């Protein structure tokens, strides 16, 4: 209530009183420091935006963006890509019956075969992807349904997975390894590719399944508990008994024969666990390596895709695709980026022209008006 | 006295005093009695009535600090909002981002604020302690002991020594001076610097001055009955009961706390009110918290943003429910997406999640940064050399550190006159004696060649007039009329003389009088001393004693004062001085030199000097005798009758005057005042002068400080009233203007009109509130407004009127206690640390030493602050909204699940590390033009008045821009990553990178003043993004806590992907394009405007030079008394 002003005021009065006595000691001057910072005179560069500096920026950016866009577009167009939808929605498609009859609970696999033709040969290494649509791998409750500690080989997390994994945390009284919805919904179709020679023989194309995951994922983020040897003992040990995810056919230690690609460090598993950004996505499945410099990796011709149809997507209107693609320095086929660059570059250029016209008109008009003055 | 008697007497008096409202009882020398009542207040209500003399202005005690400060801080809506967000983040099921993202900034806000409050409170405690422990002498059992102020109690008898501050409200008992007069300086109470005298009751004077005083005083057992404590500074009603007699007390007997005893060796007083009961403490109003206009707009915007966030969250939550329903009906295996298989419940949770996720749109960092910027801007004001006043060793001071940007938007400057525009330091510059003019006012006072007055032992050498001729005439006694002129000056006044080192120092009630008496002293007619009946004057070395017969007081109505003296030779003479109009009409017929004198008056008025006419009359003995009889009769009459009679009586005496001459006093304007006012007017400010002075004086000052154009029409109340009453005020206003001969066209006529009003006229607005809007509209069109004779309360009322009817920022500037009210009322209050007490400064938001420093404060600091803070707020809004709103668009692609697009650490660091420093540098260093150019181009200031940079529209456009950039920020990466093998974390890094780029490019475009620090800040921010991303995504941290650092290895890979970089660049540039286009458009369109500005400014310089050749015949000058 009593404002502080009163005190200070009195203080002031007191001060002046004592000063008038002449009894004051040498008072330090309150003169402010004459420093560049305090006087706000720091040396500075003051660019002045004029039409002469701003307008060229539009043209320069336009001139940079349009070539980049064209380059990207051409690069993207040079990438060969082949995509085939094998979901089996259509009555005529090969996998129709599999799609209709299959559910997670089926114990036997359903097999179907899709034929396709490559019009052009694929020259360099070919990447084989599977693509899913309308699959919300980026849904928050899905994304967080995993236990990174468990996947990193933490023993305690193995037996006691994170709460985030619910409802895929425990099964039949045992902790699930790997726990969570992501792992549970692991993509488990098996794709095999055959080259159909002219005489009708099917030539299986070797698909490399290693090197499809990120290095850091394979070697740092994902680790088997207790090392890669003897996984069975770890996942089924007395103290560390675990259960397989409910939708899986096989437990995690039987994902592959190769101990370097088994358990949590199975690359298919790792790729799946790296969740996609958008509901339509593709994931790297296999790599088809170029064998010789003279032969294209995939010559043009007829191919057969053998599918072990395990993964039901029709229930949520999803689609499954197999994609074959070569890659360039910018990755897979991506016409959007090139087009976007060209568009933005053109807009810049256009804006530059418009501004130039305005500038020209405005300037002449106003100088014209100024002259009488 | 026997106790029994005492008691019965008491009872009688009690009943008496209750009837008259005098219920406050003080018993002298009975400290025990009062102590009893004071201390045992909790037992009985009645006993607790006397406050102790301790000032407690602090708010917190160690126990109450924490709860109180938290309570205060959470009254701010923003803090509460963040607290709620934080609590929500602790709920795992809805927590979209971890709790520490909010808790760290919130805690730092609370701690910083808390510490600031604590520091302020400690400072208050310190100053309290300093005051409470001041020494004073109290009579305890027949001797005086030095105790501290806080121990003074009601009923104590105190001894106050010369130049001591009075510790409580006292009843003056006696003093060292004759008649127990004593002089007090009330500068700290009402701002008046002249000494005022107080006089003890003759009863106490005669009884208590006998030696030894201690004994006599301790035997004093009077009882004071008076009013309950109140805040009326100028009235006191009471009664002293002593020895069975009652003496009535009034204001003259009271020494108020806070005043200073002067010219009196000692005084004894009885404590009547202590501590919070004292009049001055009762006068301390609550300090109103001021917030700036921009802050208000911004707060509204923040509320808007929060509402938008809430409604967006609601929409997303509904969508989430719909999506969940769809999921439920279509699939079993993704059922993890729906909580408890209940879409509605899922939607409910998602709602809260989205509130958390979108809350960075209104970041808490904003408020800390905002405070910080304000503090730094205030520091710049404190440190400005341009506003440092060497003579008093006083730099400018920003006492309120949160009003800086309002300085850049001031539309109305309401100024006090005395001490603010003027120095309140009057100089005798010219005089006209018998029609002959001496001295030359066109020479600046400093340049005047001082006359050799060595012959005069009393000369102090402060006469800034050069008239050797006059001196010669005086000394050689060639000209009796000039001698009489100065004798009149030496006699006709109410000044007191005080002797220091053989030179009389004058204590005058009005500075005018002091200047006149001093001038007479310099020229050898020295006023030496005054008693009740005699005035002693040394006339060129010869001491003469005049018998003082009567003093005919000055009143504002009479506008003159006279003294009636008997000369040593025996003749009775009347000396009169007063306003020209009043004196001239009272002259005898065929008075000589009248024409010349009138011309001199005109000349003086043109030179903006205050003029007074001095006249004399030889009074016949018979007339005097008769007049005296009537006068003594009048003295016994009742008040109201007496006043009327006295007036006629005085009138009778003051006739048939013979004019002696005219004095011309310069009320020196402060240095640079006209230039400052001209500059501020050019900057679009409306300058109003509010003064307690008379209209004529106010107008005179108005002319001399270039506030009034000599050619301007002065619109006075009568005319204004007619205009206001007419059916269409606008038309009659214009019509009125066109009748003015000076008006050339409609527009220029508007500029050339000035309103001149007085306080009583303004009071009419109380009855006619419907006039107010019209009045303001008219006032807006006038060049200036001058209000004279206004009380402090009216000053504040005028400010309130302006605030109510315009949206402009008002600024008040003043130096005295009478300006405190208006300083507190205005948006921004400026106190001048001048001659008068420090009260204005203590209540002001900014303290300056000189009026002209306003230029620097407004046009430089204010403008810069406004610009910097507008840029800062708009940029902040843009960058945080742009970054947070992305989640709305992302929601459409992830099933409305409140999944964050960013790494959690990025959300935590974005506003703090990646984008904070560059804009902070802009907010600290930005200068579009430097200080010199700001002052040279005052029209640049208009940008703040029109809120060019901070209008709601501008803020809205920033918001729209933010929405646009969030769209770009999401959809370009979305297009790139759609149906590709890139994972969500890579996309997160890409979008983060793009967001950082956008924020950086935008700030680069904003910055027009690139110091090294700016460059460093921009570089480090961007580098910091890359470094921090690598650190939070490193294997090392991942292994420590896989959940918190789940982005392990992403940036390492992403920064090697060309697509990521290309996408980030494209996104950033596309988002930036509208901003660049807008800038370019402004550059293209405004380039020719700048030419126009230049041509205008050169034009106005010409105008200014015309301004100086001022001619006017309107002005007249009058004696001024405060």
mmCIF file of C-alpha atoms in Angstrom, chain A residues 1-18 20-21 27-55 57-58 61-62 65 68 72 81 83 103-104 129 131-150 152 162 164-168 181 184-185 214-217 219-223 247 272 274-284 311-317 321 323 329-334 336-337 340-342 344-345 347-348 351 354-356 358-360 362-363 366-367 370 373, chain B residues 54-57 92-96 124 127-128 130-131 134 149 162-163 165-166 188-189 257-258 260 262 276 280-281 284-287 323 326 330-339 346 353 376 379-386 388 390 393-395 399 838-839 842-843 861 864 868 890 892-900 924-925 927-932 970-987 1005 1007-1013 1035 1038-1039 1042-1043 1046-1050 1052-1053 1057-1059 1061-1063 1065-1066 1069-1070 1073 1076-1077 1079-1081 1083-1089 1091-1092:
data_model
loop_
_atom_site.group_PDB
_atom_site.id
_atom_site.type_symbol
_atom_site.label_atom_id
_atom_site.label_comp_id
_atom_site.label_asym_id
_atom_site.label_seq_id
_atom_site.Cartn_x
_atom_site.Cartn_y
_atom_site.Cartn_z
ATOM 1 C CA UNK A 1 0.000 0.000 0.000
ATOM 2 C CA UNK A 2 2.561 2.465 1.083
ATOM 3 C CA UNK A 3 4.233 3.026 -2.154
ATOM 4 C CA UNK A 4 7.913 2.627 -2.209
ATOM 5 C CA UNK A 5 8.028 5.956 -3.912
ATOM 6 C CA UNK A 6 7.636 7.662 -0.621
ATOM 7 C CA UNK A 7 10.734 6.152 0.859
ATOM 8 C CA UNK A 8 12.897 6.839 -2.064
ATOM 9 C CA UNK A 9 11.528 10.321 -2.222
ATOM 10 C CA UNK A 10 12.442 11.015 1.316
ATOM 11 C CA UNK A 11 15.764 9.527 0.680
ATOM 12 C CA UNK A 12 16.124 12.008 -2.090
ATOM 13 C CA UNK A 13 15.170 14.874 0.110
ATOM 14 C CA UNK A 14 17.594 13.724 2.669
ATOM 15 C CA UNK A 15 20.293 13.493 0.120
ATOM 16 C CA UNK A 16 19.825 16.971 -1.174
ATOM 17 C CA UNK A 17 19.751 18.212 2.369
ATOM 18 C CA UNK A 18 23.046 16.697 3.221
ATOM 19 C CA UNK A 20 23.637 21.364 0.685
ATOM 20 C CA UNK A 21 25.606 21.056 3.869
ATOM 21 C CA UNK A 27 30.758 11.333 -5.230
ATOM 22 C CA UNK A 28 31.451 9.017 -8.064
ATOM 23 C CA UNK A 29 30.131 10.507 -11.259
ATOM 24 C CA UNK A 30 27.091 8.794 -12.635
ATOM 25 C CA UNK A 31 28.145 9.618 -16.145
ATOM 26 C CA UNK A 32 27.448 6.630 -18.338
ATOM 27 C CA UNK A 33 30.323 4.763 -19.903
ATOM 28 C CA UNK A 34 31.084 5.818 -23.380
ATOM 29 C CA UNK A 35 31.236 2.382 -24.872
ATOM 30 C CA UNK A 36 30.033 1.473 -28.311
ATOM 31 C CA UNK A 37 27.635 -1.092 -26.926
ATOM 32 C CA UNK A 38 26.024 1.138 -24.360
ATOM 33 C CA UNK A 39 25.793 4.077 -26.706
ATOM 34 C CA UNK A 40 24.411 1.774 -29.375
ATOM 35 C CA UNK A 41 27.099 2.691 -31.812
ATOM 36 C CA UNK A 42 28.462 -0.746 -32.513
ATOM 37 C CA UNK A 43 30.028 -0.798 -35.931
ATOM 38 C CA UNK A 44 27.625 -2.478 -38.250
ATOM 39 C CA UNK A 45 27.013 -3.230 -41.833
ATOM 40 C CA UNK A 46 23.716 -1.754 -42.924
ATOM 41 C CA UNK A 47 22.575 -3.244 -46.169
ATOM 42 C CA UNK A 48 19.975 -1.101 -47.827
ATOM 43 C CA UNK A 49 17.403 -2.986 -49.787
ATOM 44 C CA UNK A 50 16.835 -1.306 -53.068
ATOM 45 C CA UNK A 51 15.042 -2.427 -56.145
ATOM 46 C CA UNK A 52 18.479 -2.914 -57.607
ATOM 47 C CA UNK A 53 19.408 -5.543 -55.047
ATOM 48 C CA UNK A 54 16.081 -7.210 -54.394
ATOM 49 C CA UNK A 55 14.814 -7.748 -57.906
ATOM 50 C CA UNK A 57 17.507 -11.985 -56.245
ATOM 51 C CA UNK A 58 14.278 -13.252 -57.784
ATOM 52 C CA UNK A 61 16.995 -17.797 -57.521
ATOM 53 C CA UNK A 62 14.747 -18.568 -60.448
ATOM 54 C CA UNK A 65 16.103 -23.401 -59.180
ATOM 55 C CA UNK A 68 18.214 -27.829 -60.522
ATOM 56 C CA UNK A 72 16.300 -33.579 -60.776
ATOM 57 C CA UNK A 81 10.936 -48.357 -61.879
ATOM 58 C CA UNK A 83 5.542 -51.465 -59.671
ATOM 59 C CA UNK A 103 -6.380 -64.034 -41.923
ATOM 60 C CA UNK A 104 -3.798 -63.787 -39.170
ATOM 61 C CA UNK A 129 10.694 -52.875 -52.351
ATOM 62 C CA UNK A 131 4.907 -51.054 -50.714
ATOM 63 C CA UNK A 132 1.925 -50.690 -48.440
ATOM 64 C CA UNK A 133 -0.899 -48.205 -48.725
ATOM 65 C CA UNK A 134 -3.380 -46.944 -46.208
ATOM 66 C CA UNK A 135 -1.232 -48.398 -43.500
ATOM 67 C CA UNK A 136 -0.825 -45.949 -40.629
ATOM 68 C CA UNK A 137 2.635 -46.849 -39.497
ATOM 69 C CA UNK A 138 2.913 -43.270 -38.255
ATOM 70 C CA UNK A 139 -0.042 -43.454 -35.910
ATOM 71 C CA UNK A 140 1.092 -42.253 -32.509
ATOM 72 C CA UNK A 141 -0.205 -45.196 -30.595
ATOM 73 C CA UNK A 142 1.416 -47.521 -33.122
ATOM 74 C CA UNK A 143 4.731 -45.666 -33.224
ATOM 75 C CA UNK A 144 5.234 -45.703 -29.514
ATOM 76 C CA UNK A 145 4.254 -49.336 -29.146
ATOM 77 C CA UNK A 146 7.801 -50.639 -28.963
ATOM 78 C CA UNK A 147 10.577 -51.005 -26.472
ATOM 79 C CA UNK A 148 13.893 -49.719 -27.708
ATOM 80 C CA UNK A 149 15.676 -51.032 -24.653
ATOM 81 C CA UNK A 150 14.488 -54.503 -25.355
ATOM 82 C CA UNK A 152 18.882 -52.987 -27.884
ATOM 83 C CA UNK A 162 7.943 -51.378 -21.405
ATOM 84 C CA UNK A 164 4.218 -48.791 -24.028
ATOM 85 C CA UNK A 165 4.014 -52.232 -25.628
ATOM 86 C CA UNK A 166 0.538 -52.895 -24.319
ATOM 87 C CA UNK A 167 -1.494 -54.770 -25.408
ATOM 88 C CA UNK A 168 1.348 -56.710 -27.012
ATOM 89 C CA UNK A 181 2.340 -53.421 -32.079
ATOM 90 C CA UNK A 184 3.600 -57.753 -33.972
ATOM 91 C CA UNK A 185 2.511 -56.483 -37.373
ATOM 92 C CA UNK A 214 20.797 -48.804 -41.810
ATOM 93 C CA UNK A 215 24.236 -49.471 -40.499
ATOM 94 C CA UNK A 216 23.552 -47.733 -37.209
ATOM 95 C CA UNK A 217 20.337 -49.679 -36.761
ATOM 96 C CA UNK A 219 24.992 -52.424 -35.304
ATOM 97 C CA UNK A 220 23.959 -50.032 -32.569
ATOM 98 C CA UNK A 221 20.252 -49.646 -32.187
ATOM 99 C CA UNK A 222 19.318 -53.317 -32.502
ATOM 100 C CA UNK A 223 21.221 -55.924 -30.601
ATOM 101 C CA UNK A 247 0.757 -62.721 -35.006
ATOM 102 C CA UNK A 272 9.996 -52.832 -40.599
ATOM 103 C CA UNK A 274 11.862 -48.046 -38.828
ATOM 104 C CA UNK A 275 8.366 -46.699 -39.142
ATOM 105 C CA UNK A 276 7.248 -44.898 -42.230
ATOM 106 C CA UNK A 277 6.444 -41.220 -42.411
ATOM 107 C CA UNK A 278 3.186 -41.403 -44.300
ATOM 108 C CA UNK A 279 0.444 -43.982 -44.695
ATOM 109 C CA UNK A 280 1.588 -44.877 -48.195
ATOM 110 C CA UNK A 281 5.142 -46.061 -48.104
ATOM 111 C CA UNK A 282 7.593 -48.605 -49.401
ATOM 112 C CA UNK A 283 10.295 -50.467 -47.660
ATOM 113 C CA UNK A 284 13.394 -52.008 -49.032
ATOM 114 C CA UNK A 311 -0.067 -60.385 -44.745
ATOM 115 C CA UNK A 312 -3.719 -59.373 -44.771
ATOM 116 C CA UNK A 313 -4.358 -55.792 -45.769
ATOM 117 C CA UNK A 314 -7.767 -55.876 -47.374
ATOM 118 C CA UNK A 315 -9.563 -55.548 -44.073
ATOM 119 C CA UNK A 316 -8.432 -51.950 -43.790
ATOM 120 C CA UNK A 317 -8.536 -51.203 -47.515
ATOM 121 C CA UNK A 321 2.836 -53.702 -53.996
ATOM 122 C CA UNK A 323 8.458 -52.410 -56.667
ATOM 123 C CA UNK A 329 22.439 -40.262 -56.418
ATOM 124 C CA UNK A 330 19.161 -38.861 -55.297
ATOM 125 C CA UNK A 331 17.685 -42.198 -54.330
ATOM 126 C CA UNK A 332 14.636 -43.688 -55.944
ATOM 127 C CA UNK A 333 12.311 -42.222 -58.524
ATOM 128 C CA UNK A 334 11.007 -38.907 -57.289
ATOM 129 C CA UNK A 336 7.895 -34.407 -57.327
ATOM 130 C CA UNK A 337 11.091 -32.742 -56.202
ATOM 131 C CA UNK A 340 8.556 -28.559 -57.381
ATOM 132 C CA UNK A 341 11.916 -26.960 -58.047
ATOM 133 C CA UNK A 342 10.895 -25.994 -61.551
ATOM 134 C CA UNK A 344 9.087 -22.558 -57.485
ATOM 135 C CA UNK A 345 11.864 -21.351 -59.762
ATOM 136 C CA UNK A 347 7.239 -18.487 -59.707
ATOM 137 C CA UNK A 348 10.332 -16.632 -58.568
ATOM 138 C CA UNK A 351 7.436 -12.525 -59.509
ATOM 139 C CA UNK A 354 6.013 -8.547 -62.202
ATOM 140 C CA UNK A 355 7.998 -6.567 -59.666
ATOM 141 C CA UNK A 356 10.215 -5.224 -62.387
ATOM 142 C CA UNK A 358 5.730 -2.396 -61.190
ATOM 143 C CA UNK A 359 9.046 -0.826 -60.388
ATOM 144 C CA UNK A 360 9.408 0.506 -63.886
ATOM 145 C CA UNK A 362 5.985 3.362 -60.538
ATOM 146 C CA UNK A 363 9.389 4.867 -60.929
ATOM 147 C CA UNK A 366 6.697 9.295 -59.750
ATOM 148 C CA UNK A 367 9.773 10.838 -61.298
ATOM 149 C CA UNK A 370 8.450 14.958 -59.257
ATOM 150 C CA UNK A 373 8.343 20.154 -58.126
ATOM 151 C CA UNK B 54 7.631 2.513 10.963
ATOM 152 C CA UNK B 55 7.437 2.529 7.212
ATOM 153 C CA UNK B 56 6.745 -0.878 5.811
ATOM 154 C CA UNK B 57 6.685 -0.854 2.077
ATOM 155 C CA UNK B 92 1.579 -40.540 -20.080
ATOM 156 C CA UNK B 93 -1.499 -41.444 -22.051
ATOM 157 C CA UNK B 94 -1.837 -37.997 -23.591
ATOM 158 C CA UNK B 95 1.724 -36.787 -23.399
ATOM 159 C CA UNK B 96 2.756 -36.125 -26.958
ATOM 160 C CA UNK B 124 12.499 -1.571 -0.457
ATOM 161 C CA UNK B 127 15.244 1.980 1.984
ATOM 162 C CA UNK B 128 12.659 1.362 4.700
ATOM 163 C CA UNK B 130 17.314 3.631 6.094
ATOM 164 C CA UNK B 131 14.294 5.783 6.835
ATOM 165 C CA UNK B 134 17.114 7.979 10.947
ATOM 166 C CA UNK B 149 12.376 7.396 13.666
ATOM 167 C CA UNK B 162 17.911 22.992 11.126
ATOM 168 C CA UNK B 163 17.760 21.129 7.811
ATOM 169 C CA UNK B 165 13.536 16.115 7.831
ATOM 170 C CA UNK B 166 10.498 16.027 10.036
ATOM 171 C CA UNK B 188 8.699 16.801 -1.294
ATOM 172 C CA UNK B 189 5.055 17.263 -0.574
ATOM 173 C CA UNK B 257 6.264 14.576 7.893
ATOM 174 C CA UNK B 258 8.632 14.771 4.958
ATOM 175 C CA UNK B 260 12.430 20.008 5.931
ATOM 176 C CA UNK B 262 14.943 25.589 7.121
ATOM 177 C CA UNK B 276 0.832 5.419 8.231
ATOM 178 C CA UNK B 280 1.911 12.209 3.300
ATOM 179 C CA UNK B 281 1.641 8.476 3.703
ATOM 180 C CA UNK B 284 0.503 7.692 -1.408
ATOM 181 C CA UNK B 285 -1.875 6.077 -3.805
ATOM 182 C CA UNK B 286 -1.567 2.611 -5.102
ATOM 183 C CA UNK B 287 0.859 2.252 -7.925
ATOM 184 C CA UNK B 323 -10.911 -42.378 -37.743
ATOM 185 C CA UNK B 326 -13.347 -46.546 -39.038
ATOM 186 C CA UNK B 330 -12.284 -52.471 -40.474
ATOM 187 C CA UNK B 331 -9.596 -54.249 -38.677
ATOM 188 C CA UNK B 332 -8.763 -56.169 -35.630
ATOM 189 C CA UNK B 333 -5.077 -56.110 -35.823
ATOM 190 C CA UNK B 334 -4.610 -52.341 -35.762
ATOM 191 C CA UNK B 335 -6.932 -52.087 -32.815
ATOM 192 C CA UNK B 336 -4.006 -50.909 -30.785
ATOM 193 C CA UNK B 337 -4.768 -47.575 -32.414
ATOM 194 C CA UNK B 338 -7.941 -47.196 -30.392
ATOM 195 C CA UNK B 339 -7.772 -46.848 -26.643
ATOM 196 C CA UNK B 346 -9.660 -41.961 -27.885
ATOM 197 C CA UNK B 353 -2.545 -34.503 -26.710
ATOM 198 C CA UNK B 376 18.094 -4.156 -22.078
ATOM 199 C CA UNK B 379 19.582 -0.123 -19.830
ATOM 200 C CA UNK B 380 20.292 1.668 -23.081
ATOM 201 C CA UNK B 381 18.189 4.570 -21.868
ATOM 202 C CA UNK B 382 20.032 4.633 -18.567
ATOM 203 C CA UNK B 383 23.356 4.617 -20.329
ATOM 204 C CA UNK B 384 22.732 7.167 -23.017
ATOM 205 C CA UNK B 385 25.339 9.893 -22.942
ATOM 206 C CA UNK B 386 23.034 12.140 -24.916
ATOM 207 C CA UNK B 388 23.212 12.664 -19.323
ATOM 208 C CA UNK B 390 26.451 17.123 -16.523
ATOM 209 C CA UNK B 393 25.405 14.476 -12.660
ATOM 210 C CA UNK B 394 22.245 12.719 -13.618
ATOM 211 C CA UNK B 395 21.748 10.245 -16.413
ATOM 212 C CA UNK B 399 12.259 3.426 -13.760
ATOM 213 C CA UNK B 838 11.872 14.313 -6.411
ATOM 214 C CA UNK B 839 8.286 13.249 -6.214
ATOM 215 C CA UNK B 842 9.688 8.829 -8.084
ATOM 216 C CA UNK B 843 6.303 8.329 -9.630
ATOM 217 C CA UNK B 861 15.021 5.211 -28.036
ATOM 218 C CA UNK B 864 14.007 2.010 -31.968
ATOM 219 C CA UNK B 868 12.681 -3.682 -32.436
ATOM 220 C CA UNK B 890 0.566 -33.955 -40.270
ATOM 221 C CA UNK B 892 -4.375 -35.590 -41.481
ATOM 222 C CA UNK B 893 -1.826 -38.182 -42.512
ATOM 223 C CA UNK B 894 -1.404 -40.125 -39.320
ATOM 224 C CA UNK B 895 -4.962 -40.822 -38.360
ATOM 225 C CA UNK B 896 -5.245 -37.684 -36.200
ATOM 226 C CA UNK B 897 -3.258 -39.409 -33.546
ATOM 227 C CA UNK B 898 -1.243 -36.441 -32.188
ATOM 228 C CA UNK B 899 1.965 -37.973 -33.400
ATOM 229 C CA UNK B 900 4.735 -35.412 -33.289
ATOM 230 C CA UNK B 924 18.696 -5.365 -29.147
ATOM 231 C CA UNK B 925 20.791 -3.872 -31.916
ATOM 232 C CA UNK B 927 18.553 0.396 -36.135
ATOM 233 C CA UNK B 928 16.887 1.224 -39.384
ATOM 234 C CA UNK B 929 18.449 4.649 -39.281
ATOM 235 C CA UNK B 930 20.950 5.865 -36.771
ATOM 236 C CA UNK B 931 20.288 8.259 -33.932
ATOM 237 C CA UNK B 932 21.273 11.406 -35.814
ATOM 238 C CA UNK B 970 4.655 -30.055 -44.185
ATOM 239 C CA UNK B 971 3.395 -30.502 -47.710
ATOM 240 C CA UNK B 972 6.605 -30.147 -49.671
ATOM 241 C CA UNK B 973 8.404 -32.818 -47.629
ATOM 242 C CA UNK B 974 5.187 -34.814 -47.711
ATOM 243 C CA UNK B 975 5.191 -34.702 -51.500
ATOM 244 C CA UNK B 976 8.804 -35.717 -51.611
ATOM 245 C CA UNK B 977 8.539 -38.552 -49.141
ATOM 246 C CA UNK B 978 5.176 -39.892 -50.207
ATOM 247 C CA UNK B 979 5.447 -43.500 -51.289
ATOM 248 C CA UNK B 980 9.169 -43.675 -50.779
ATOM 249 C CA UNK B 981 11.373 -45.717 -48.523
ATOM 250 C CA UNK B 982 12.221 -42.738 -46.333
ATOM 251 C CA UNK B 983 11.139 -43.266 -42.784
ATOM 252 C CA UNK B 984 9.379 -40.889 -40.470
ATOM 253 C CA UNK B 985 12.481 -39.923 -38.545
ATOM 254 C CA UNK B 986 14.270 -38.841 -41.692
ATOM 255 C CA UNK B 987 11.285 -36.747 -42.597
ATOM 256 C CA UNK B 1005 15.912 -10.481 -44.090
ATOM 257 C CA UNK B 1007 18.131 -7.584 -39.836
ATOM 258 C CA UNK B 1008 19.193 -4.267 -41.255
ATOM 259 C CA UNK B 1009 21.946 -3.590 -38.808
ATOM 260 C CA UNK B 1010 24.543 -6.295 -38.938
ATOM 261 C CA UNK B 1011 26.922 -6.064 -36.074
ATOM 262 C CA UNK B 1012 29.465 -8.792 -35.510
ATOM 263 C CA UNK B 1013 27.241 -10.171 -32.797
ATOM 264 C CA UNK B 1035 24.844 -43.614 -30.117
ATOM 265 C CA UNK B 1038 20.999 -43.620 -27.068
ATOM 266 C CA UNK B 1039 22.700 -46.250 -25.006
ATOM 267 C CA UNK B 1042 16.992 -45.498 -25.593
ATOM 268 C CA UNK B 1043 13.553 -43.988 -25.059
ATOM 269 C CA UNK B 1046 15.281 -42.768 -30.101
ATOM 270 C CA UNK B 1047 16.403 -40.774 -33.125
ATOM 271 C CA UNK B 1048 19.790 -42.396 -32.920
ATOM 272 C CA UNK B 1049 21.726 -42.215 -36.157
ATOM 273 C CA UNK B 1050 19.033 -40.450 -38.144
ATOM 274 C CA UNK B 1052 24.003 -38.875 -39.458
ATOM 275 C CA UNK B 1053 22.336 -40.604 -42.360
ATOM 276 C CA UNK B 1057 21.137 -37.614 -48.317
ATOM 277 C CA UNK B 1058 21.010 -35.032 -51.115
ATOM 278 C CA UNK B 1059 17.242 -35.342 -51.215
ATOM 279 C CA UNK B 1061 19.030 -31.114 -48.301
ATOM 280 C CA UNK B 1062 17.277 -30.334 -51.561
ATOM 281 C CA UNK B 1063 13.928 -30.708 -49.855
ATOM 282 C CA UNK B 1065 16.214 -25.795 -49.196
ATOM 283 C CA UNK B 1066 13.194 -25.877 -51.423
ATOM 284 C CA UNK B 1069 12.767 -20.906 -49.912
ATOM 285 C CA UNK B 1070 9.163 -21.519 -50.807
ATOM 286 C CA UNK B 1073 9.001 -16.341 -50.879
ATOM 287 C CA UNK B 1076 10.628 -11.594 -49.736
ATOM 288 C CA UNK B 1077 7.995 -10.558 -52.233
ATOM 289 C CA UNK B 1079 9.676 -6.732 -48.883
ATOM 290 C CA UNK B 1080 10.489 -6.284 -52.522
ATOM 291 C CA UNK B 1081 7.099 -4.787 -53.151
ATOM 292 C CA UNK B 1083 11.031 -1.424 -51.621
ATOM 293 C CA UNK B 1084 9.721 -0.947 -55.117
ATOM 294 C CA UNK B 1085 6.750 1.093 -53.987
ATOM 295 C CA UNK B 1086 8.376 3.118 -51.246
ATOM 296 C CA UNK B 1087 11.498 4.224 -53.057
ATOM 297 C CA UNK B 1088 9.821 7.295 -54.571
ATOM 298 C CA UNK B 1089 8.085 7.999 -51.247
ATOM 299 C CA UNK B 1091 12.090 11.351 -52.086
ATOM 300 C CA UNK B 1092 8.843 12.877 -51.013
#
